[in-house]
CSV table of C-alpha atoms in Angstrom, one decimal:
chain,number,residue,atom,x,y,z
A,1,MET,CA,64.4,84.8,-11.1
A,2,THR,CA,65.3,82.5,-14.0
A,3,LYS,CA,64.0,83.4,-17.4
A,4,GLU,CA,63.9,79.6,-18.4
A,5,THR,CA,60.4,78.4,-19.2
A,6,LEU,CA,59.5,74.9,-18.2
A,7,THR,CA,56.5,72.8,-19.0
A,8,LEU,CA,54.5,71.4,-16.2
A,9,LYS,CA,55.8,67.9,-16.9
A,10,GLU,CA,59.4,69.2,-16.9
A,11,PHE,CA,58.9,71.1,-13.6
A,12,LEU,CA,57.3,68.2,-11.9
A,13,GLY,CA,60.0,65.9,-13.2
A,14,GLN,CA,62.6,68.1,-11.6
A,15,LEU,CA,60.6,68.2,-8.4
A,16,ARG,CA,60.5,64.4,-8.4
A,17,GLU,CA,64.3,64.2,-8.7
A,18,VAL,CA,64.8,66.6,-5.9
A,19,ILE,CA,62.4,64.7,-3.6
A,20,GLU,CA,64.0,61.3,-4.4
A,21,LEU,CA,67.5,62.7,-3.8
A,22,SER,CA,66.5,64.5,-0.6
A,23,TYR,CA,64.6,61.5,0.8
A,24,PRO,CA,66.3,58.4,-0.4
A,25,LEU,CA,65.7,56.3,2.7
A,26,GLN,CA,62.8,54.6,4.3
A,27,TYR,CA,61.0,56.6,7.0
A,28,ARG,CA,58.9,55.7,10.1
A,29,ILE,CA,55.8,57.8,10.2
A,30,THR,CA,52.8,57.7,12.5
A,31,ALA,CA,49.4,58.7,11.2
A,32,GLU,CA,45.7,57.9,11.4
A,33,ILE,CA,43.9,56.1,8.6
A,34,ALA,CA,41.1,58.4,7.4
A,35,ARG,CA,40.1,56.2,4.5
A,36,ILE,CA,41.2,52.8,3.2
A,37,ASN,CA,40.2,51.2,-0.1
A,38,ILE,CA,41.5,48.0,-1.8
A,39,HIS,CA,41.1,48.3,-5.5
A,40,TYR,CA,39.3,45.2,-6.7
A,41,GLN,CA,40.9,45.3,-10.1
A,42,SER,CA,44.5,46.1,-9.4
A,43,GLY,CA,44.6,44.6,-5.9
A,44,HIS,CA,46.5,47.7,-4.5
A,45,CYS,CA,45.4,49.2,-1.2
A,46,PHE,CA,45.0,53.0,-1.2
A,47,LEU,CA,44.9,55.0,2.0
A,48,ASP,CA,44.3,58.6,3.1
A,49,LEU,CA,46.5,59.4,6.0
A,50,VAL,CA,46.0,62.3,8.4
A,51,GLU,CA,47.3,63.8,11.6
A,52,LYS,CA,44.9,65.6,14.0
A,53,GLU,CA,45.3,68.1,16.8
A,54,ASP,CA,42.2,68.7,18.9
A,55,GLU,CA,40.2,66.8,16.3
A,56,SER,CA,41.3,69.1,13.5
A,57,VAL,CA,43.3,67.8,10.6
A,58,VAL,CA,46.8,69.5,10.5
A,59,ALA,CA,48.4,67.2,7.9
A,60,LYS,CA,47.3,64.9,5.1
A,61,ALA,CA,48.9,62.6,2.6
A,62,SER,CA,48.1,59.7,0.4
A,63,GLY,CA,49.6,56.2,0.8
A,64,VAL,CA,49.6,53.0,-1.1
A,65,ILE,CA,50.4,49.3,-0.3
A,66,TRP,CA,51.2,47.6,-3.5
A,67,LYS,CA,49.6,44.2,-4.3
A,68,SER,CA,52.9,42.4,-3.9
A,69,ARG,CA,53.0,43.4,-0.2
A,70,ILE,CA,49.4,43.7,0.8
A,71,ASP,CA,48.7,40.1,1.8
A,72,GLU,CA,51.7,39.7,4.0
A,73,ILE,CA,51.2,43.1,5.7
A,74,LEU,CA,47.5,42.7,6.4
A,75,LYS,CA,47.8,39.1,7.6
A,76,ARG,CA,50.5,39.9,10.2
A,77,PHE,CA,48.5,43.0,11.3
A,78,ARG,CA,45.4,40.9,11.8
A,79,GLU,CA,47.2,38.2,13.7
A,80,VAL,CA,48.9,40.6,16.1
A,81,VAL,CA,46.2,43.2,16.6
A,82,GLY,CA,43.2,40.9,16.3
A,83,GLN,CA,41.4,43.2,13.9
A,84,GLU,CA,41.5,44.1,10.3
A,85,LEU,CA,43.3,47.3,9.2
A,86,LYS,CA,40.5,50.0,9.0
A,87,GLU,CA,39.6,53.6,9.2
A,88,GLY,CA,40.2,55.4,12.5
A,89,MET,CA,43.2,53.3,13.5
A,90,LYS,CA,46.5,54.9,14.4
A,91,VAL,CA,49.4,53.2,12.7
A,92,LEU,CA,53.2,53.2,12.5
A,93,LEU,CA,54.3,53.0,8.9
A,94,LEU,CA,57.6,52.2,7.2
A,95,THR,CA,57.4,54.3,4.1
A,96,GLU,CA,59.3,55.5,1.0
A,97,VAL,CA,58.6,59.0,-0.3
A,98,ARG,CA,57.6,59.0,-4.0
A,99,PHE,CA,56.5,61.7,-6.3
A,100,HIS,CA,54.7,61.2,-9.6
A,101,GLU,CA,54.1,63.8,-12.3
A,102,ILE,CA,50.4,62.7,-12.5
A,103,TYR,CA,49.6,61.3,-9.1
A,104,GLY,CA,51.6,63.7,-7.0
A,105,LEU,CA,53.3,63.0,-3.6
A,106,ARG,CA,52.6,59.6,-2.3
A,107,LEU,CA,54.0,57.4,0.5
A,108,ASN,CA,54.8,53.9,-0.5
A,109,ILE,CA,54.0,51.8,2.5
A,110,VAL,CA,56.6,49.0,2.9
A,111,ASP,CA,55.4,47.7,6.2
A,112,ILE,CA,53.1,48.4,9.2
A,113,ASP,CA,54.1,47.8,12.8
A,114,PRO,CA,51.0,46.2,14.5
A,115,SER,CA,52.4,46.5,18.0
A,116,TYR,CA,52.1,50.3,17.8
A,117,THR,CA,48.4,50.1,16.9
A,118,LEU,CA,47.9,47.5,19.7
A,119,GLY,CA,49.4,50.0,22.1
A,120,GLU,CA,47.2,52.8,20.8
A,121,PHE,CA,44.2,50.5,21.4
A,122,ALA,CA,45.3,49.8,24.9
A,123,LEU,CA,45.7,53.5,25.5
A,124,SER,CA,42.3,54.3,24.1
A,125,ARG,CA,40.8,51.5,26.2
A,126,LYS,CA,42.5,52.9,29.3
A,127,LYS,CA,41.0,56.3,28.6
A,128,VAL,CA,37.5,54.8,28.2
A,129,LEU,CA,37.8,52.8,31.4
A,130,SER,CA,39.0,55.9,33.3
A,131,GLN,CA,36.0,57.9,32.1
A,132,LEU,CA,33.6,55.1,33.1
A,133,GLU,CA,35.2,54.9,36.5
A,134,LYS,CA,35.0,58.6,36.9
A,135,GLU,CA,31.3,58.4,36.2
A,136,GLY,CA,30.9,55.6,38.7
A,137,LEU,CA,29.9,53.1,36.0
A,138,LEU,CA,32.8,50.6,36.0
A,139,THR,CA,31.2,48.2,38.5
A,140,LYS,CA,27.6,49.3,38.2
A,141,ASN,CA,26.4,46.2,36.3
A,142,LYS,CA,28.3,43.9,38.7
A,143,GLN,CA,26.2,45.2,41.6
A,144,ILE,CA,22.9,44.0,40.2
A,145,PRO,CA,21.7,40.9,42.1
A,146,PHE,CA,22.1,37.8,39.9
A,147,PRO,CA,18.8,35.9,39.4
A,148,LEU,CA,18.5,32.5,41.2
A,149,VAL,CA,17.2,30.7,38.1
A,150,PRO,CA,18.3,32.6,34.9
A,151,GLN,CA,16.1,30.8,32.4
A,152,ARG,CA,14.7,33.9,30.5
A,153,ILE,CA,17.5,35.1,28.4
A,154,ALA,CA,17.8,38.1,26.0
A,155,VAL,CA,20.6,37.7,23.5
A,156,ILE,CA,22.3,40.2,21.3
A,157,SER,CA,24.1,38.5,18.4
A,158,SER,CA,24.1,38.0,14.7
A,159,GLU,CA,21.2,35.8,13.6
A,160,THR,CA,23.6,33.8,11.4
A,161,SER,CA,26.5,33.7,13.8
A,162,ALA,CA,28.1,30.3,14.5
A,163,GLY,CA,28.6,31.5,18.0
A,164,TYR,CA,24.9,32.0,18.5
A,165,GLU,CA,24.2,28.5,17.2
A,166,ASP,CA,26.8,27.1,19.7
A,167,PHE,CA,25.1,29.0,22.5
A,168,LEU,CA,21.6,27.6,21.6
A,169,ASN,CA,23.0,24.0,21.2
A,170,THR,CA,24.7,24.2,24.6
A,171,LEU,CA,21.5,25.3,26.4
A,172,HIS,CA,19.0,23.1,24.6
A,173,ASN,CA,21.2,20.0,24.9
A,174,ASN,CA,22.1,20.4,28.6
A,175,PRO,CA,22.3,17.1,30.5
A,176,TYR,CA,19.8,18.1,33.2
A,177,GLY,CA,16.8,18.8,31.0
A,178,TYR,CA,16.5,22.4,32.0
A,179,LYS,CA,14.2,24.6,29.8
A,180,PHE,CA,15.2,28.1,28.6
A,181,SER,CA,13.3,30.9,27.0
A,182,ILE,CA,15.6,32.7,24.6
A,183,LYS,CA,14.9,35.9,22.6
A,184,LEU,CA,17.3,37.2,20.0
A,185,PHE,CA,17.8,40.9,19.4
A,186,PRO,CA,19.8,40.7,16.2
A,187,ALA,CA,22.7,43.1,15.5
A,188,TYR,CA,25.9,43.4,13.4
A,189,MET,CA,28.7,42.2,15.6
A,190,GLN,CA,31.6,43.4,13.4
A,191,GLY,CA,32.4,46.0,10.8
A,192,GLU,CA,31.7,49.7,10.5
A,193,GLN,CA,28.0,49.3,11.4
A,194,ALA,CA,28.6,47.1,14.5
A,195,GLU,CA,28.6,49.9,17.2
A,196,GLY,CA,25.4,51.5,16.1
A,197,SER,CA,23.7,48.2,15.5
A,198,ILE,CA,24.6,46.8,18.9
A,199,LEU,CA,23.4,50.0,20.6
A,200,SER,CA,20.1,49.8,18.8
A,201,ALA,CA,19.6,46.2,19.8
A,202,MET,CA,20.4,47.1,23.4
A,203,ASP,CA,17.8,49.8,23.4
A,204,ARG,CA,15.2,47.3,22.2
A,205,ALA,CA,16.2,44.8,24.8
A,206,ARG,CA,16.1,47.5,27.5
A,207,ASN,CA,12.5,48.4,26.7
A,208,VAL,CA,11.4,44.8,27.6
A,209,ALA,CA,14.0,44.0,30.2
A,210,LYS,CA,11.3,43.1,32.8
A,211,ASN,CA,10.5,40.0,30.7
A,212,TYR,CA,14.1,38.6,31.1
A,213,ASP,CA,16.5,37.5,33.7
A,214,ILE,CA,19.9,38.3,32.0
A,215,LEU,CA,21.3,39.8,28.8
A,216,VAL,CA,23.9,37.8,26.9
A,217,ILE,CA,26.1,39.4,24.2
A,218,ILE,CA,27.5,36.8,21.9
A,219,ARG,CA,30.0,37.2,19.0
A,220,GLY,CA,31.5,34.0,17.9
A,221,GLY,CA,33.0,31.9,15.1
A,222,GLY,CA,36.0,32.6,13.0
A,223,ASP,CA,39.1,34.6,13.9
A,224,ASN,CA,39.4,37.1,16.7
A,225,VAL,CA,38.9,40.1,14.5
A,226,ASP,CA,36.9,43.3,14.6
A,227,LEU,CA,36.6,43.6,18.4
A,228,HIS,CA,37.2,47.4,18.3
A,229,CYS,CA,33.6,48.3,18.8
A,230,PHE,CA,33.6,46.4,22.2
A,231,ASP,CA,36.1,48.9,23.4
A,232,SER,CA,33.9,51.9,22.6
A,233,TYR,CA,32.8,54.2,25.3
A,234,ASN,CA,29.1,54.2,24.1
A,235,ILE,CA,28.7,50.4,24.2
A,236,GLY,CA,30.7,50.2,27.5
A,237,LYS,CA,28.3,52.7,29.1
A,238,ALA,CA,25.3,51.0,27.7
A,239,VAL,CA,26.4,47.6,29.2
A,240,ALA,CA,27.3,49.2,32.5
A,241,CYS,CA,23.9,50.9,32.8
A,242,PHE,CA,21.8,48.0,31.5
A,243,PRO,CA,19.1,47.0,34.1
A,244,LEU,CA,19.9,43.2,33.9
A,245,PRO,CA,23.2,41.4,34.6
A,246,VAL,CA,25.1,41.3,31.3
A,247,ILE,CA,27.1,38.2,30.3
A,248,SER,CA,29.9,38.9,27.8
A,249,GLY,CA,30.6,36.0,25.5
A,250,ILE,CA,32.2,37.7,22.5
A,251,GLY,CA,34.6,34.9,22.0
A,252,HIS,CA,38.2,35.9,22.3
A,253,THR,CA,41.2,35.2,24.5
A,254,ARG,CA,43.1,38.5,24.1
A,255,ASP,CA,43.2,41.4,26.5
A,256,GLU,CA,39.8,42.2,28.0
A,257,THR,CA,37.7,44.6,26.1
A,258,VAL,CA,35.8,47.4,27.8
A,259,VAL,CA,32.6,45.3,27.5
A,260,ASP,CA,34.3,42.4,29.2
A,261,ILE,CA,35.4,44.6,32.1
A,262,VAL,CA,32.1,46.4,32.8
A,263,ALA,CA,29.8,43.3,32.2
A,264,TYR,CA,28.6,41.3,35.2
A,265,LYS,CA,30.5,38.3,33.9
A,266,LYS,CA,32.9,37.6,31.1
A,267,GLU,CA,33.2,34.2,29.3
A,268,ILE,CA,35.7,33.3,26.6
A,269,SER,CA,33.2,31.8,24.1
A,270,PRO,CA,29.5,31.4,23.4
A,271,THR,CA,29.7,27.8,24.5
A,272,ALA,CA,31.3,28.8,27.8
A,273,THR,CA,28.5,31.4,28.2
A,274,GLY,CA,25.9,28.7,27.8
A,275,GLN,CA,27.7,26.5,30.3
A,276,PHE,CA,27.8,29.3,32.8
A,277,VAL,CA,24.0,29.8,32.6
A,278,ILE,CA,23.4,26.1,33.0
A,279,GLY,CA,25.8,26.0,35.9
A,280,ALA,CA,23.8,28.9,37.6
A,281,VAL,CA,20.6,26.9,37.3
A,282,ARG,CA,22.3,23.7,38.5
A,283,ASN,CA,23.7,25.6,41.5
A,284,PHE,CA,20.2,26.7,42.5
A,285,GLU,CA,18.9,23.1,42.1
A,286,GLU,CA,21.8,21.7,44.2
A,287,ARG,CA,21.1,24.4,46.9
A,288,LEU,CA,17.5,23.5,46.8
A,289,ASP,CA,18.3,19.8,47.2
A,290,GLY,CA,20.7,20.6,50.0
A,291,LEU,CA,18.0,22.7,51.7
A,292,SER,CA,15.5,19.9,51.3
A,293,ASN,CA,17.8,17.3,52.7
A,294,ARG,CA,18.5,19.6,55.6
A,295,VAL,CA,14.8,20.1,56.3
A,296,ILE,CA,14.3,16.4,56.2
A,297,SER,CA,17.2,15.8,58.6
A,298,VAL,CA,16.1,18.5,61.0
A,299,SER,CA,12.5,17.3,60.9
A,300,SER,CA,13.6,13.8,61.6
A,301,THR,CA,15.7,14.9,64.6
A,302,ILE,CA,12.8,17.0,65.9
A,303,LEU,CA,10.3,14.2,65.4
A,304,ALA,CA,12.6,11.7,67.2
A,305,GLU,CA,13.0,14.1,70.1
A,306,GLN,CA,9.3,14.7,70.3
A,307,GLN,CA,8.7,11.0,70.3
A,308,ARG,CA,11.2,10.6,73.1
A,309,GLN,CA,9.6,13.3,75.1
A,310,VAL,CA,6.1,11.9,74.6
A,311,LYS,CA,7.3,8.5,75.7
A,312,GLU,CA,9.0,10.0,78.7
A,313,THR,CA,6.0,12.0,79.5
A,314,GLY,CA,3.8,8.9,79.3
A,315,SER,CA,5.9,7.1,81.8
A,316,HIS,CA,5.8,10.0,84.2
A,317,LEU,CA,2.1,10.3,83.7
A,318,ASN,CA,1.5,6.7,84.7
A,319,ILE,CA,3.5,7.2,87.9
A,320,PHE,CA,1.9,10.5,88.7
A,321,THR,CA,-1.6,9.1,88.0
A,322,ASP,CA,-1.1,6.2,90.4
A,323,PHE,CA,0.3,8.5,93.0
A,324,PHE,CA,-2.6,11.0,92.7
A,325,LEU,CA,-5.3,8.3,92.8
A,326,HIS,CA,-3.8,6.7,95.9
A,327,LYS,CA,-3.5,10.2,97.6
A,328,ALA,CA,-7.1,11.0,96.6
A,329,GLU,CA,-8.3,7.7,98.1
A,330,GLN,CA,-6.5,8.4,101.3
A,331,ASN,CA,-8.0,11.9,101.5
A,332,PHE,CA,-11.5,10.6,100.8
A,333,THR,CA,-11.2,8.0,103.5
A,334,ARG,CA,-9.9,10.6,106.0
A,335,THR,CA,-12.8,12.9,105.0
A,336,VAL,CA,-15.4,10.2,105.6
A,337,VAL,CA,-13.9,9.4,109.0
A,338,ASP,CA,-13.8,13.1,110.0
A,339,PHE,CA,-17.4,13.5,108.8
A,340,LYS,CA,-18.6,10.6,110.9
A,341,THR,CA,-16.8,11.9,114.0
A,342,ASN,CA,-18.1,15.4,113.6
A,343,VAL,CA,-21.7,14.2,113.2
A,344,SER,CA,-21.4,12.0,116.3
A,345,LYS,CA,-20.1,15.0,118.3
A,346,CYS,CA,-22.9,17.2,117.0
A,347,ILE,CA,-25.5,14.6,117.9
A,348,ALA,CA,-24.0,14.1,121.3
A,349,SER,CA,-23.9,17.8,122.0
A,350,ARG,CA,-27.6,18.2,121.1
A,351,GLY,CA,-28.8,14.9,122.7
A,352,PHE,CA,-30.4,16.7,125.9
A,353,PHE,CA,-32.8,18.6,123.8
A,354,ILE,CA,-33.8,15.6,121.8
A,355,ASP,CA,-34.5,13.5,125.0
A,356,ARG,CA,-36.9,16.2,126.5
A,357,MET,CA,-38.7,16.9,123.3
A,358,PRO,CA,-41.8,14.6,124.0
A,359,ASP,CA,-42.5,16.0,127.5
A,360,ASN,CA,-42.3,19.6,126.2
A,361,LEU,CA,-44.7,18.8,123.4
A,362,ALA,CA,-47.3,17.2,125.8
A,363,SER,CA,-47.2,20.2,128.2
A,364,ALA,CA,-47.6,22.7,125.4
A,365,LEU,CA,-50.6,20.8,124.1
A,366,ARG,CA,-52.4,20.7,127.5
A,367,ILE,CA,-51.9,24.5,127.8
A,368,TYR,CA,-53.2,25.1,124.4
A,369,VAL,CA,-56.3,22.9,124.9
A,370,LYS,CA,-57.1,24.6,128.2
A,371,ALA,CA,-56.9,28.0,126.6
A,372,GLN,CA,-59.3,27.0,123.9
A,373,ILE,CA,-61.8,25.7,126.4
A,374,ASN,CA,-61.7,29.0,128.3
A,375,PHE,CA,-62.3,30.9,125.0
A,376,LEU,CA,-65.3,28.8,124.1
A,377,GLU,CA,-66.9,29.2,127.6
A,378,LYS,CA,-66.6,33.0,127.3
A,379,GLN,CA,-68.3,32.9,124.0
A,380,GLU,CA,-71.1,30.8,125.3
A,381,ASP,CA,-71.8,33.4,128.1
A,382,LYS,CA,-72.1,36.2,125.6
A,383,VAL,CA,-74.6,34.3,123.5
A,384,ALA,CA,-76.7,33.6,126.6
A,385,LEU,CA,-76.9,37.3,127.5
A,386,MET,CA,-78.0,38.3,124.0
A,387,HIS,CA,-80.7,35.6,123.8
A,388,PRO,CA,-82.2,34.9,127.3
A,389,VAL,CA,-84.3,31.7,127.7
A,390,SER,CA,-88.0,32.7,127.7
């Protein structure tokens, strides 16, 4: 042990020299951003960097992006990743190791590789999709029958979003004059509050889902930034389990988010979303027109066939009527002749009795008169015996 006594400043100064000599180069380091803050006065960006194992922090360091580099680094990151640099992101940093007697060990961040973060997002998205598929939710919303006429629309968006205005203008100014009933469930669509705000809006919409035909999620206007919340497991699950078909119109052209994949339909912009809804109503109207034309055509065919059959039946009826009348007349004539013949035969067969009828009647009358005379004579004799002449 040396007996030399050093002041704190002297000791830390020596330590700085050792570190700078031992680590003179630039080093590529991967880490997660635990906190990020751009100092409004100096313009420098300060970060807390961590490494985690099983959600526990196993390493921690401070980093800084100097004002002279910050605009270039953040602009390129935003253009490639499609999001602002923020907490929770995993990043690949090009750093220089610096030690300061007052501020301690710090990593000067010279550059950030945005492709690494993009790959981490893709990996995270893949894990979320795998979990949703494992739970049987990946295609759940797509299996809901789509309404024939989607005119009652629940919308989740920012009230001041340019994308929401585009959606409204597209629907209200449609060339067919269709009317739509639209209810906004406002939410933050970007930033740290976005996930919780969107989930809350979805809960409110779910409670009154019976009043609507579809749910539309719109985020639009400006650059394609802050889409990270649409890759979250919680929002993905909420969309998959929503009781109405969900149309995603969050307005981007990059890789599909989890919401895009699990939703019933994905559109690239709020305007395209509105056009899809109009197209669905138009498709129903065209089908209805086609069905109406088909009914008219089939009815006309049936009517023509019935008219032909009636006409044909009428012709046959005239022929059959003449035939049956002639036949009936022949039968009647034959019946009259047969009747006369039969009557003549009957009269002829009974003529003997008719010829002898006067003689028979005269003989019977003589017998009857004689019998009555005899009866009266007998009665007269009885009266004489009872009253003899005095």
